[in-house]
Short mmCIF file of C-alpha atoms in Angstrom, two decimals:
data_model
loop_
_atom_site.label_atom_id
_atom_site.label_comp_id
_atom_site.label_asym_id
_atom_site.label_seq_id
_atom_site.Cartn_x
_atom_site.Cartn_y
_atom_site.Cartn_z
CA UNK E 1 88.15 140.69 158.03
CA UNK E 2 89.56 137.27 158.79
CA UNK E 3 86.06 135.81 158.44
CA UNK E 4 85.67 137.35 155.00
CA UNK E 5 89.04 136.01 153.83
CA UNK E 6 88.18 132.56 155.16
CA UNK E 7 84.91 132.53 153.19
CA UNK E 8 86.74 133.57 150.01
CA UNK E 9 89.31 130.80 150.55
CA UNK E 10 86.58 128.16 150.99
CA UNK E 11 84.82 129.32 147.83
CA UNK E 12 88.06 129.12 145.82
CA UNK E 13 88.81 125.67 147.17
CA UNK E 14 85.38 124.39 146.19
CA UNK E 15 85.71 125.86 142.69
CA UNK E 16 89.13 124.28 142.17
CA UNK E 17 87.72 120.88 143.13
CA UNK E 18 84.66 121.24 140.91
CA UNK E 19 83.79 118.07 138.90
CA UNK E 20 84.07 120.15 135.73
CA UNK E 21 87.85 120.44 136.27
CA UNK E 22 88.56 116.79 136.97
CA UNK E 23 90.75 114.90 134.49
CA UNK E 24 88.95 112.05 132.75
CA UNK E 25 90.59 108.64 132.88
CA UNK E 26 88.46 107.34 130.01
CA UNK E 27 90.62 105.98 127.16
CA UNK E 28 90.66 107.89 123.88
CA UNK E 29 88.92 105.82 121.18
CA UNK E 30 90.64 105.99 117.79
CA UNK E 31 88.66 104.60 114.88
CA UNK E 32 90.84 103.05 112.19
CA UNK E 33 90.38 103.93 108.51
CA UNK E 34 88.13 101.69 106.44
CA UNK E 35 88.80 99.97 103.11
CA UNK E 36 88.36 101.94 99.90
CA UNK E 37 86.43 100.34 97.02
CA UNK E 38 88.22 100.40 93.67
CA UNK E 39 86.38 101.89 90.69
CA UNK E 40 88.69 102.25 87.68
CA UNK E 41 90.61 100.72 85.86
CA UNK E 42 88.24 97.76 86.04
CA UNK E 43 89.25 94.33 87.31
CA UNK E 44 90.64 91.98 84.61
CA UNK E 45 89.94 94.52 81.87
CA UNK E 46 91.57 96.16 78.88
CA UNK E 47 92.03 99.85 79.67
CA UNK E 48 91.44 102.00 76.54
CA UNK E 49 90.78 105.30 78.29
CA UNK E 50 94.28 106.71 78.60
CA UNK E 51 95.19 110.24 77.52
CA UNK E 52 98.41 111.98 76.45
CA UNK E 53 99.18 108.97 74.30
CA UNK E 54 102.67 108.20 73.01
CA UNK E 55 103.78 105.00 71.29
CA UNK E 56 104.91 103.62 74.66
CA UNK E 57 103.02 105.39 77.46
CA UNK E 58 99.66 106.90 78.37
CA UNK E 59 98.14 108.74 81.33
CA UNK E 60 95.50 106.71 83.18
CA UNK E 61 93.13 108.10 85.81
CA UNK E 62 92.84 105.76 88.82
CA UNK E 63 89.62 106.11 90.80
CA UNK E 64 88.23 104.68 94.04
CA UNK E 65 85.48 105.46 96.54
CA UNK E 66 86.09 107.45 99.71
CA UNK E 67 86.67 105.45 102.89
CA UNK E 68 85.67 106.63 106.36
CA UNK E 69 88.17 107.90 108.97
CA UNK E 70 90.67 108.55 106.18
CA UNK E 71 92.86 111.60 105.58
CA UNK E 72 94.86 110.43 102.59
CA UNK E 73 95.38 107.51 100.24
CA UNK E 74 98.36 105.63 98.83
CA UNK E 75 98.01 104.15 95.35
CA UNK E 76 100.27 101.10 94.90
CA UNK E 77 100.85 100.09 91.27
CA UNK E 78 102.84 97.06 90.08
CA UNK E 79 104.08 96.41 86.55
CA UNK E 80 103.44 92.67 86.12
CA UNK E 81 106.08 92.34 83.40
CA UNK E 82 108.99 93.88 85.28
CA UNK E 83 107.78 93.59 88.89
CA UNK E 84 108.47 97.31 89.40
CA UNK E 85 106.29 98.91 92.07
CA UNK E 86 105.43 102.60 92.22
CA UNK E 87 103.40 104.51 94.80
CA UNK E 88 101.50 107.77 94.60
CA UNK E 89 99.96 109.82 97.42
CA UNK E 90 96.52 111.38 97.05
CA UNK E 91 94.28 113.49 99.27
CA UNK E 92 91.21 112.76 97.17
CA UNK E 93 89.82 109.65 95.50
CA UNK E 94 91.53 109.84 92.12
CA UNK E 95 94.99 110.38 90.69
CA UNK E 96 96.48 110.33 87.18
CA UNK E 97 99.59 108.24 86.53
CA UNK E 98 101.74 107.85 83.41
CA UNK E 99 102.17 104.12 82.72
CA UNK E 100 103.48 101.87 79.96
CA UNK E 101 101.16 100.73 77.17
CA UNK E 102 100.61 97.07 76.17
CA UNK E 103 101.49 96.15 79.75
CA UNK E 104 99.64 94.32 82.53
CA UNK E 105 99.37 95.98 85.94
CA UNK E 106 97.89 95.30 89.34
CA UNK E 107 96.86 98.02 91.78
CA UNK E 108 95.37 98.64 95.18
CA UNK E 109 94.77 101.59 97.51
CA UNK E 110 95.81 102.04 101.14
CA UNK E 111 93.65 104.28 103.36
CA UNK E 112 95.63 106.38 105.88
CA UNK E 113 94.69 108.38 108.97
CA UNK E 114 96.68 111.04 110.85
CA UNK E 115 95.31 109.66 114.13
CA UNK E 116 96.79 106.16 113.87
CA UNK E 117 99.48 104.16 112.12
CA UNK E 118 96.91 101.47 111.29
CA UNK E 119 95.99 101.45 107.60
CA UNK E 120 93.41 99.66 105.46
CA UNK E 121 94.23 97.91 102.18
CA UNK E 122 91.69 97.60 99.39
CA UNK E 123 91.20 94.63 97.09
CA UNK E 124 93.86 94.14 94.39
CA UNK E 125 92.75 94.52 90.77
CA UNK E 126 94.54 93.70 87.52
CA UNK E 127 94.23 95.31 84.10
CA UNK E 128 96.01 95.65 80.75
CA UNK E 129 96.89 99.12 79.51
CA UNK E 130 95.94 98.93 75.85
CA UNK E 131 98.14 99.76 72.87
CA UNK E 132 97.51 100.32 69.17
CA UNK E 133 98.02 97.33 66.92
CA UNK E 134 97.96 94.69 69.65
CA UNK E 135 95.54 91.94 68.61
CA UNK E 136 95.86 89.68 71.65
CA UNK E 137 97.17 89.96 75.17
CA UNK E 138 99.03 87.49 77.34
CA UNK E 139 97.18 86.03 80.33
CA UNK E 140 97.57 87.77 83.66
CA UNK E 141 100.20 86.05 85.84
CA UNK E 142 98.69 83.25 87.92
CA UNK E 143 98.14 83.72 91.66
CA UNK E 144 98.69 81.10 94.33
CA UNK E 145 95.42 79.97 95.94
CA UNK E 146 96.63 77.04 98.01
CA UNK E 147 99.10 76.89 99.59
CA UNK E 148 99.18 80.65 99.97
CA UNK E 149 102.45 82.52 99.52
CA UNK E 150 104.82 81.86 102.45
CA UNK E 151 102.24 79.65 104.19
CA UNK E 152 103.44 77.29 106.92
CA UNK E 153 101.54 73.99 106.85
CA UNK E 154 101.56 71.57 109.75
CA UNK E 155 100.56 68.17 108.40
CA UNK E 156 101.41 64.48 108.48
CA UNK E 157 100.22 64.00 104.91
CA UNK E 158 102.70 62.91 102.26
CA UNK E 159 100.90 64.63 99.38
CA UNK E 160 99.43 68.05 98.76
CA UNK E 161 97.23 69.79 96.18
CA UNK E 162 98.60 72.85 94.42
CA UNK E 163 95.86 75.28 93.44
CA UNK E 164 96.16 78.56 91.52
CA UNK E 165 94.02 81.05 89.62
CA UNK E 166 94.58 82.92 86.39
CA UNK E 167 92.60 85.14 84.05
CA UNK E 168 92.87 86.50 80.54
CA UNK E 169 91.02 89.39 78.94
CA UNK E 170 90.90 87.33 75.69
CA UNK E 171 89.49 84.31 77.58
CA UNK E 172 91.71 81.92 75.64
CA UNK E 173 93.90 80.21 78.26
CA UNK E 174 94.72 76.72 77.03
CA UNK E 175 97.22 75.24 79.48
CA UNK E 176 99.63 75.65 82.37
CA UNK E 177 103.17 74.49 83.09
CA UNK E 178 103.95 73.81 86.74
CA UNK E 179 107.45 74.25 88.15
CA UNK E 180 107.98 72.72 91.59
CA UNK E 181 110.74 71.58 93.94
CA UNK E 182 113.04 72.46 96.82
CA UNK E 183 115.33 74.69 94.74
CA UNK E 184 114.66 78.43 94.82
CA UNK E 185 114.46 78.25 91.03
CA UNK E 186 112.21 75.19 90.65
CA UNK E 187 112.43 72.79 87.73
CA UNK E 188 109.54 71.81 85.47
CA UNK E 189 107.26 69.36 87.27
CA UNK E 190 104.28 68.96 84.92
CA UNK E 191 103.43 70.59 81.60
CA UNK E 192 100.31 70.98 79.50
CA UNK E 193 97.94 71.04 82.47
CA UNK E 194 94.42 72.05 81.49
CA UNK E 195 93.12 72.53 85.04
CA UNK E 196 94.31 75.19 87.47
CA UNK E 197 95.25 72.66 90.14
CA UNK E 198 97.30 69.51 90.56
CA UNK E 199 96.57 66.81 93.12
CA UNK E 200 98.86 64.26 94.74
CA UNK E 201 102.07 66.30 94.75
CA UNK E 202 104.56 64.50 97.01
CA UNK E 203 105.93 66.41 100.02
CA UNK E 204 108.11 65.82 103.08
CA UNK E 205 108.02 67.39 106.54
CA UNK E 206 110.49 70.10 107.59
CA UNK E 207 110.92 71.21 103.99
CA UNK E 208 110.48 74.48 102.10
CA UNK E 209 109.02 74.14 98.60
CA UNK E 210 109.05 76.56 95.68
CA UNK E 211 106.66 76.62 92.74
CA UNK E 212 105.49 78.78 89.87
CA UNK E 213 103.02 78.67 86.99
CA UNK E 214 103.51 79.51 83.32
CA UNK E 215 100.12 80.30 81.79
CA UNK E 216 99.65 79.86 78.02
CA UNK E 217 96.93 81.09 75.69
CA UNK E 218 95.78 80.01 72.22
CA UNK E 219 97.86 82.69 70.48
CA UNK E 220 101.11 81.46 72.03
CA UNK E 221 101.29 84.24 74.62
CA UNK E 222 102.59 83.28 78.07
CA UNK E 223 102.83 84.78 81.54
CA UNK E 224 105.06 83.89 84.47
CA UNK E 225 103.57 83.92 87.97
CA UNK E 226 106.90 84.39 89.70
CA UNK E 227 108.01 81.95 92.37
CA UNK E 228 105.75 81.11 95.32
CA UNK E 229 106.91 79.25 98.40
CA UNK E 230 105.47 77.34 101.34
CA UNK E 231 106.84 75.28 104.20
CA UNK E 232 105.77 71.86 105.42
CA UNK E 233 106.33 71.76 109.17
#
């Protein structure tokens, strides 16, 4: 009897130590979500495809392609006239949003995963939501190219080039006014610029600079970039 019990004990011990029951020490690999590709409204376009039209608003369908390793999406929409930002959550690759007419917007999509806090941000596109009776549209607000927003530059140079980009669905930009200085609300520095850059702007080390661009078109419409800043270290 003792021999039988001993054999049973040995068998149980071997089973409990079987390789199939060992705990793996291999790390768990979590694949982050990828970037979604925007589809509609188109980049730098006039959006005429809204529904549920009123004199001031319309419903626009935002669309993008599916991204891998993604469970949900966040649409981020910015009114370029007021600076107001709204967000919408979506499980699929499209969502309808009521927005103001005759207004420029920019938008992008964030891909989210339930397995990680890491997200992926798409490209940012701009468009105008059309309105009846509007014959021309103001240029989109300019974007800082160089220096980038909040960039810290380590240099011994005494001059810098300011570079920006702007677009207009009417393709009739005629000039730019540059505001620049060390005040948070910079003063006019140069007006009537026909190129989207300015060379030989004087700078000093250990200084924070602020600048903005007013873009003008041939119909007298203007747009304000808002204030950018950079630091010379």
